Amino acid sequence: MDYDVVIVGGGPGGLTAGLYCARGALKTLLVERLLPGGQAATTHWIDNYPGFPEGVSGPELTMAMKEQAERFGLEIITDDIVDLETAKEGMTVVGKGGHYTCHAVIIASGATVAQLGVPGEDSLRGKGVSYCATCDGAFFRNEDLVVIGGGDAAVEEGLFLTKFAKTVRIIHRRNRLRAAKVIQERAFGNEKISFVWDSVVEEILGEQQVEGVRVKNVKTGDLSEIKCAGVFVYVGNVPNSQFLKGKVEMDGKGFILTNNGMETSQKGVFACGDVRKKALRQVITACGEGAAASFSAQQFVEEKKGTAYA
Ligand code: NAP
């Protein structure tokens, strides 16, 4: 076997699993498709990770997690994992760039922001349509912006966009936000932010660049147009689990089912973080699950190799 454990995904869950596996003296590889840090690395400011009274930037927190795991010997490479082959002797994690054999696998592949699925969204992506305020917000200085969604991400990122934008309109399909109360209060108190309630965006308008959105009030059926230079979409997440279809049990949306020990339906395969079916999606829960997954993986590997303590 090349490794004791291969971890797929380098967000907070995967990096914590890597830290714990490496500290457990397991030969561990973490494979990340892009840059380590996951969605947390594109979050401007994280206010609810314990130990940082003033909050901490997403990139800073996740880079520190990476350095900490590497200090204990975690190997990190870049590859796009496309399959997992399981056999009695062990597993092969199949990437576009290579095959990695191991005794146990921890799936920490996270989730990707969902698309809205309306006309104009694809054609104007990168031309005013964005899914990452931290990445693209600064391009919209003194512009009118629209944010779609009512969860933590929509409201937090809407707040972040007020640093640059002239106005930020949050368009939500209901008349109550899903976001945490503390975030809601900040948004209600921000004079640049206004809300368009009970409304859905039916089309994103513009030829070369976003020029506006067509909005339908779901209660009255009224249609209207809102002019804007940018549209930030935050309507939830889809799990990065397609490569495991048919290999481990998932719910109807593709979130992986595990028990409390982060074991999936496939022996030797564990999962943690946003790719799991669960109620609370936070950096802190991903980290806790990463620690739990690595503990279970360690027990599995030691039993398999006959090195478990009696
Ligand atoms: P989310 O909590 O699932 O919220 C998605 C929002 O988009 C909801 O308000 C939903 O409306 C709306 N929505 C869904 N589909 C839609 C559609 N087709 N058209 C219009 N609106 C639609 O997703 P999220 O805000 O991206 O957050 C994902 C997870 O990460 C959550 O668990 C969240 O708590 C967590 N997170 C936490 C923080 C933090 O703690 N600071 C920050 C970011 C994310 P309804 O409300 O009507 O369903």
Short mmCIF file of C-alpha atoms and ligand atoms in Angstrom, two decimals:
data_model
loop_
_atom_site.label_atom_id
_atom_site.label_comp_id
_atom_site.label_asym_id
_atom_site.label_seq_id
_atom_site.Cartn_x
_atom_site.Cartn_y
_atom_site.Cartn_z
CA MET A 1 0.00 0.00 0.00
CA ASP A 2 1.23 3.53 -0.77
CA TYR A 3 -0.48 5.01 2.30
CA ASP A 4 -2.33 4.07 5.47
CA VAL A 5 -4.94 6.75 4.85
CA VAL A 6 -5.85 8.93 1.88
CA ILE A 7 -7.96 12.00 2.58
CA VAL A 8 -9.95 13.43 -0.32
CA GLY A 9 -10.44 17.18 0.14
CA GLY A 10 -8.46 19.87 1.94
CA GLY A 11 -11.03 22.04 3.69
CA PRO A 12 -11.14 22.33 7.50
CA GLY A 13 -12.53 18.77 7.86
CA GLY A 14 -9.85 17.20 5.67
CA LEU A 15 -7.02 19.24 7.19
CA THR A 16 -8.08 18.32 10.72
CA ALA A 17 -8.37 14.66 9.74
CA GLY A 18 -4.88 15.00 8.25
CA LEU A 19 -3.50 16.54 11.43
CA TYR A 20 -4.93 13.76 13.59
CA CYS A 21 -3.87 10.94 11.24
CA ALA A 22 -0.34 12.33 10.96
CA ARG A 23 -0.10 12.72 14.73
CA GLY A 24 -1.30 9.10 14.98
CA ALA A 25 1.78 8.07 12.96
CA LEU A 26 -0.31 6.98 9.99
CA LYS A 27 1.27 7.50 6.58
CA THR A 28 -1.27 9.94 5.25
CA LEU A 29 -1.86 11.67 1.94
CA LEU A 30 -4.32 14.52 1.46
CA VAL A 31 -5.45 15.12 -2.10
CA GLU A 32 -6.96 18.51 -2.91
CA ARG A 33 -8.42 19.51 -6.27
CA LEU A 34 -7.60 23.23 -6.01
CA LEU A 35 -5.95 25.03 -3.11
CA PRO A 36 -6.28 23.73 0.46
CA GLY A 37 -8.82 25.56 2.61
CA GLY A 38 -12.10 24.68 0.91
CA GLN A 39 -15.07 27.02 1.04
CA ALA A 40 -13.78 28.45 4.34
CA ALA A 41 -10.77 29.83 2.45
CA THR A 42 -13.09 31.95 0.32
CA THR A 43 -14.92 33.30 3.38
CA HIS A 44 -13.78 36.82 4.15
CA TRP A 45 -14.24 36.70 7.91
CA ILE A 46 -15.10 33.89 10.33
CA ASP A 47 -16.65 35.14 13.54
CA ASN A 48 -17.67 31.91 15.21
CA TYR A 49 -14.53 29.77 15.33
CA PRO A 50 -13.52 29.54 19.00
CA GLY A 51 -10.20 31.01 20.07
CA PHE A 52 -10.39 34.15 17.95
CA PRO A 53 -12.19 36.84 19.99
CA GLU A 54 -12.10 39.32 17.09
CA GLY A 55 -12.77 36.68 14.41
CA VAL A 56 -10.28 35.50 11.82
CA SER A 57 -10.05 35.63 8.05
CA GLY A 58 -10.91 32.39 6.25
CA PRO A 59 -7.62 32.24 4.32
CA GLU A 60 -5.57 32.89 7.48
CA LEU A 61 -7.37 30.22 9.52
CA THR A 62 -7.19 27.54 6.84
CA MET A 63 -3.54 28.26 5.98
CA ALA A 64 -2.69 27.87 9.67
CA MET A 65 -4.54 24.52 9.69
CA LYS A 66 -2.53 23.39 6.67
CA GLU A 67 0.81 24.41 8.20
CA GLN A 68 -0.07 22.70 11.47
CA ALA A 69 -0.94 19.41 9.72
CA GLU A 70 2.19 19.54 7.56
CA ARG A 71 4.33 20.09 10.65
CA PHE A 72 3.30 16.58 11.76
CA GLY A 73 4.08 15.05 8.38
CA LEU A 74 0.85 15.26 6.38
CA GLU A 75 1.63 15.03 2.65
CA ILE A 76 -0.56 17.27 0.49
CA ILE A 77 -0.83 17.03 -3.30
CA THR A 78 -3.09 18.46 -5.99
CA ASP A 79 -5.20 16.06 -8.04
CA ASP A 80 -8.82 15.67 -9.10
CA ILE A 81 -10.24 12.45 -7.68
CA VAL A 82 -12.65 10.71 -10.03
CA ASP A 83 -13.18 7.23 -8.57
CA LEU A 84 -12.68 4.95 -5.59
CA GLU A 85 -11.98 1.26 -6.13
CA THR A 86 -12.46 -0.99 -3.11
CA ALA A 87 -11.03 -4.48 -2.70
CA LYS A 88 -10.42 -6.82 0.24
CA GLU A 89 -6.72 -5.94 0.41
CA GLY A 90 -7.30 -2.19 0.36
CA MET A 91 -8.49 0.69 -1.71
CA THR A 92 -7.37 2.65 -4.72
CA VAL A 93 -8.19 6.32 -4.89
CA VAL A 94 -8.23 7.18 -8.57
CA GLY A 95 -7.24 10.68 -9.64
CA LYS A 96 -6.79 12.26 -13.05
CA GLY A 97 -3.09 12.53 -12.24
CA GLY A 98 -2.43 9.23 -10.46
CA HIS A 99 -3.65 6.24 -8.44
CA TYR A 100 -3.14 6.11 -4.66
CA THR A 101 -3.48 2.81 -2.79
CA CYS A 102 -4.32 2.80 0.92
CA HIS A 103 -5.99 0.93 3.77
CA ALA A 104 -8.59 3.60 4.57
CA VAL A 105 -10.10 6.64 2.92
CA ILE A 106 -11.57 9.77 4.49
CA ILE A 107 -13.91 11.68 2.21
CA ALA A 108 -13.76 15.40 3.01
CA SER A 109 -14.59 16.69 -0.45
CA GLY A 110 -17.02 19.32 0.81
CA ALA A 111 -19.69 21.07 -1.19
CA THR A 112 -19.89 23.63 -3.97
CA VAL A 113 -22.22 26.61 -4.11
CA ALA A 114 -25.40 25.74 -5.95
CA GLN A 115 -26.47 27.39 -9.17
CA LEU A 116 -29.80 29.13 -9.43
CA GLY A 117 -30.58 27.64 -12.82
CA VAL A 118 -32.09 30.68 -14.56
CA PRO A 119 -31.45 32.16 -18.02
CA GLY A 120 -28.40 34.43 -18.10
CA GLU A 121 -26.67 32.72 -15.18
CA ASP A 122 -24.26 30.62 -17.25
CA SER A 123 -23.67 33.09 -20.05
CA LEU A 124 -22.91 35.98 -17.65
CA ARG A 125 -20.80 33.97 -15.20
CA GLY A 126 -17.61 35.97 -14.66
CA LYS A 127 -19.29 38.93 -16.35
CA GLY A 128 -21.12 40.05 -13.23
CA VAL A 129 -22.49 36.71 -12.02
CA SER A 130 -20.44 35.41 -9.10
CA TYR A 131 -20.58 32.81 -6.34
CA CYS A 132 -17.71 34.31 -4.30
CA ALA A 133 -17.92 37.79 -2.80
CA THR A 134 -14.45 37.45 -1.28
CA CYS A 135 -12.97 36.73 -4.72
CA ASP A 136 -14.96 39.21 -6.82
CA GLY A 137 -16.40 41.87 -4.50
CA ALA A 138 -13.62 44.39 -5.08
CA PHE A 139 -14.48 44.54 -8.80
CA PHE A 140 -17.75 46.26 -7.95
CA ARG A 141 -16.68 49.50 -6.27
CA ASN A 142 -19.55 51.98 -6.01
CA GLU A 143 -21.91 49.71 -7.97
CA ASP A 144 -25.42 48.48 -7.25
CA LEU A 145 -25.39 44.76 -6.44
CA VAL A 146 -27.90 41.99 -5.93
CA VAL A 147 -27.45 38.98 -3.63
CA ILE A 148 -29.80 36.01 -3.99
CA GLY A 149 -30.64 33.83 -0.97
CA GLY A 150 -31.53 34.18 2.70
CA GLY A 151 -29.07 31.90 4.51
CA ASP A 152 -25.86 32.64 6.42
CA ALA A 153 -23.82 32.83 3.23
CA ALA A 154 -26.12 35.30 1.42
CA VAL A 155 -26.41 37.69 4.35
CA GLU A 156 -22.77 37.48 5.49
CA GLU A 157 -21.42 37.92 1.99
CA GLY A 158 -23.96 40.68 1.36
CA LEU A 159 -22.53 42.48 4.39
CA PHE A 160 -19.02 41.99 3.06
CA LEU A 161 -20.03 43.46 -0.32
CA THR A 162 -21.09 46.72 1.35
CA LYS A 163 -17.37 47.46 1.76
CA PHE A 164 -17.26 48.10 -1.99
CA ALA A 165 -20.76 48.50 -3.35
CA LYS A 166 -23.02 51.54 -3.40
CA THR A 167 -26.05 49.39 -2.57
CA VAL A 168 -26.71 45.71 -1.92
CA ARG A 169 -30.20 44.28 -2.46
CA ILE A 170 -30.80 40.86 -0.95
CA ILE A 171 -33.54 39.04 -2.84
CA HIS A 172 -35.12 36.24 -0.83
CA ARG A 173 -37.95 33.90 -1.77
CA ARG A 174 -39.63 34.16 1.66
CA ASN A 175 -40.18 37.02 4.11
CA ARG A 176 -37.93 35.59 6.84
CA LEU A 177 -34.22 34.98 6.69
CA ARG A 178 -32.66 31.62 7.45
CA ALA A 179 -29.37 33.27 8.53
CA ALA A 180 -28.27 33.34 12.20
CA LYS A 181 -29.86 36.16 14.23
CA VAL A 182 -26.59 38.01 14.88
CA ILE A 183 -25.92 38.18 11.13
CA GLN A 184 -29.49 39.27 10.39
CA GLU A 185 -29.24 42.13 12.88
CA ARG A 186 -26.04 43.39 11.32
CA ALA A 187 -27.69 43.37 7.90
CA PHE A 188 -30.86 45.13 9.11
CA GLY A 189 -28.63 47.80 10.65
CA ASN A 190 -26.57 48.39 7.52
CA GLU A 191 -27.85 51.35 5.52
CA LYS A 192 -26.44 50.04 2.23
CA ILE A 193 -28.48 46.82 2.47
CA SER A 194 -32.14 46.52 1.51
CA PHE A 195 -34.33 43.44 1.11
CA VAL A 196 -36.65 42.29 -1.63
CA TRP A 197 -38.91 39.77 0.13
CA ASP A 198 -41.06 36.95 -1.25
CA SER A 199 -39.30 37.21 -4.56
CA VAL A 200 -37.38 35.01 -6.96
CA VAL A 201 -35.02 35.98 -9.75
CA GLU A 202 -36.36 34.58 -13.02
CA GLU A 203 -33.64 35.87 -15.34
CA ILE A 204 -30.29 37.62 -15.17
CA LEU A 205 -30.24 40.37 -17.77
CA GLY A 206 -27.41 41.75 -19.89
CA GLU A 207 -25.51 41.12 -23.12
CA GLN A 208 -21.76 41.45 -22.42
CA GLN A 209 -22.13 42.26 -18.70
CA VAL A 210 -24.84 41.93 -16.07
CA GLU A 211 -27.24 44.85 -16.35
CA GLY A 212 -30.02 43.70 -14.03
CA VAL A 213 -32.35 40.94 -12.90
CA ARG A 214 -35.97 40.12 -13.65
CA VAL A 215 -37.77 39.45 -10.40
CA LYS A 216 -41.13 37.83 -9.66
CA ASN A 217 -43.01 38.40 -6.44
CA VAL A 218 -44.19 34.91 -5.50
CA LYS A 219 -47.22 36.22 -3.57
CA THR A 220 -48.61 38.68 -6.11
CA GLY A 221 -47.08 37.31 -9.30
CA ASP A 222 -45.87 40.86 -10.15
CA LEU A 223 -42.80 41.08 -12.37
CA SER A 224 -40.20 43.84 -12.06
CA GLU A 225 -36.64 44.60 -13.14
CA ILE A 226 -33.85 45.66 -10.82
CA LYS A 227 -30.79 47.30 -12.38
CA CYS A 228 -27.45 46.08 -11.03
CA ALA A 229 -23.87 45.49 -12.11
CA GLY A 230 -23.33 42.27 -10.21
CA VAL A 231 -25.34 39.26 -9.01
CA PHE A 232 -24.01 37.10 -6.17
CA VAL A 233 -25.77 33.74 -5.88
CA TYR A 234 -25.97 32.02 -2.47
CA VAL A 235 -28.81 29.53 -2.69
CA GLY A 236 -27.23 26.60 -0.85
CA ASN A 237 -24.68 23.92 -1.59
CA VAL A 238 -24.35 20.72 -3.61
CA PRO A 239 -22.09 17.98 -2.23
CA ASN A 240 -18.91 17.03 -4.11
CA SER A 241 -19.74 13.35 -4.01
CA GLN A 242 -20.46 12.45 -7.65
CA PHE A 243 -17.34 10.27 -7.87
CA LEU A 244 -18.72 8.05 -5.09
CA LYS A 245 -22.14 7.37 -6.62
CA GLY A 246 -23.05 3.74 -5.99
CA LYS A 247 -20.02 3.25 -3.70
CA VAL A 248 -21.37 4.65 -0.41
CA GLU A 249 -24.91 5.40 0.77
CA MET A 250 -26.11 8.95 0.19
CA ASP A 251 -29.34 10.87 0.59
CA GLY A 252 -31.35 12.02 -2.43
CA LYS A 253 -29.18 15.13 -2.81
CA GLY A 254 -25.87 13.24 -2.72
CA PHE A 255 -24.87 14.02 0.89
CA ILE A 256 -23.05 11.00 2.36
CA LEU A 257 -24.65 9.10 5.24
CA THR A 258 -22.42 8.21 8.20
CA ASN A 259 -22.79 7.08 11.79
CA ASN A 260 -21.36 9.02 14.76
CA GLY A 261 -17.93 7.52 14.11
CA MET A 262 -18.05 9.02 10.57
CA GLU A 263 -18.18 5.50 9.07
CA THR A 264 -19.95 5.28 5.72
CA SER A 265 -21.77 2.20 4.41
CA GLN A 266 -18.46 1.02 2.88
CA LYS A 267 -15.98 -0.53 5.34
CA GLY A 268 -12.79 1.53 5.54
CA VAL A 269 -14.39 4.63 4.01
CA PHE A 270 -15.14 7.52 6.35
CA ALA A 271 -16.59 10.97 5.66
CA CYS A 272 -16.51 14.35 7.38
CA GLY A 273 -17.50 17.97 6.80
CA ASP A 274 -19.94 19.47 4.33
CA VAL A 275 -20.10 16.37 2.11
CA ARG A 276 -21.94 14.56 4.97
CA LYS A 277 -25.66 14.66 5.56
CA LYS A 278 -26.02 16.72 8.75
CA ALA A 279 -27.79 19.67 10.33
CA LEU A 280 -25.03 22.13 11.22
CA ARG A 281 -22.52 23.18 8.55
CA GLN A 282 -19.74 25.16 10.21
CA VAL A 283 -15.95 25.15 10.26
CA ILE A 284 -16.05 23.94 13.86
CA THR A 285 -18.30 20.95 13.06
CA ALA A 286 -16.17 20.00 10.03
CA CYS A 287 -13.06 20.03 12.26
CA GLY A 288 -14.75 17.94 14.96
CA GLU A 289 -15.89 15.42 12.38
CA GLY A 290 -12.40 15.34 10.85
CA ALA A 291 -10.96 14.39 14.24
CA ALA A 292 -13.64 11.72 14.74
CA ALA A 293 -13.14 10.31 11.23
CA SER A 294 -9.38 10.05 11.73
CA PHE A 295 -9.88 8.26 15.07
CA SER A 296 -12.13 5.69 13.39
CA ALA A 297 -9.76 5.38 10.42
CA GLN A 298 -6.83 4.83 12.77
CA GLN A 299 -8.66 2.02 14.58
CA PHE A 300 -9.57 0.46 11.23
CA VAL A 301 -6.01 0.62 9.88
CA GLU A 302 -4.44 -0.70 13.09
CA GLU A 303 -6.85 -3.64 13.19
CA LYS A 304 -6.19 -4.36 9.53
CA LYS A 305 -2.45 -4.28 10.00
CA GLY A 306 -2.65 -6.16 13.30
CA THR A 307 -0.94 -3.34 15.17
CA ALA A 308 -3.84 -2.38 17.44
CA TYR A 309 -3.10 -2.25 21.14
CA ALA A 310 -4.62 -5.24 22.94
P1 NAP B 1 -28.50 27.56 3.10
O1 NAP B 1 -28.38 27.75 4.56
O2 NAP B 1 -29.00 26.26 2.56
O3 NAP B 1 -29.43 28.75 2.56
C1 NAP B 1 -29.77 28.84 1.20
C2 NAP B 1 -30.72 30.00 1.04
O4 NAP B 1 -31.04 30.11 -0.35
C3 NAP B 1 -32.02 29.81 1.81
O5 NAP B 1 -32.41 31.02 2.38
C4 NAP B 1 -33.00 29.35 0.74
O6 NAP B 1 -34.31 29.80 0.95
C5 NAP B 1 -32.46 30.02 -0.51
N1 NAP B 1 -32.69 29.24 -1.71
C6 NAP B 1 -32.46 27.93 -1.91
N2 NAP B 1 -32.77 27.57 -3.17
C7 NAP B 1 -33.23 28.69 -3.77
C8 NAP B 1 -33.72 28.97 -5.07
N3 NAP B 1 -33.80 28.04 -6.01
N4 NAP B 1 -34.11 30.23 -5.33
C9 NAP B 1 -34.03 31.21 -4.39
N5 NAP B 1 -33.57 31.00 -3.15
C10 NAP B 1 -33.18 29.76 -2.85
O7 NAP B 1 -27.11 27.81 2.31
P2 NAP B 1 -25.88 28.79 2.61
O8 NAP B 1 -26.31 30.08 3.15
O9 NAP B 1 -25.06 28.73 1.38
O10 NAP B 1 -25.09 28.04 3.74
C11 NAP B 1 -24.69 26.66 3.56
C12 NAP B 1 -24.33 26.09 4.92
O11 NAP B 1 -23.13 26.72 5.39
C13 NAP B 1 -25.39 26.37 5.96
O12 NAP B 1 -25.51 25.25 6.79
C14 NAP B 1 -24.86 27.56 6.72
O13 NAP B 1 -25.30 27.61 8.06
C15 NAP B 1 -23.36 27.36 6.63
N6 NAP B 1 -22.67 28.67 6.69
C16 NAP B 1 -22.43 29.16 7.90
C17 NAP B 1 -21.84 30.39 8.03
C18 NAP B 1 -21.59 30.93 9.42
O14 NAP B 1 -21.87 30.25 10.38
N7 NAP B 1 -21.10 32.12 9.58
C19 NAP B 1 -21.49 31.14 6.90
C20 NAP B 1 -21.77 30.60 5.65
C21 NAP B 1 -22.39 29.35 5.57
P3 NAP B 1 -35.21 29.20 2.15
O15 NAP B 1 -34.70 29.87 3.38
O16 NAP B 1 -36.58 29.61 1.75
O17 NAP B 1 -35.01 27.72 2.11
#
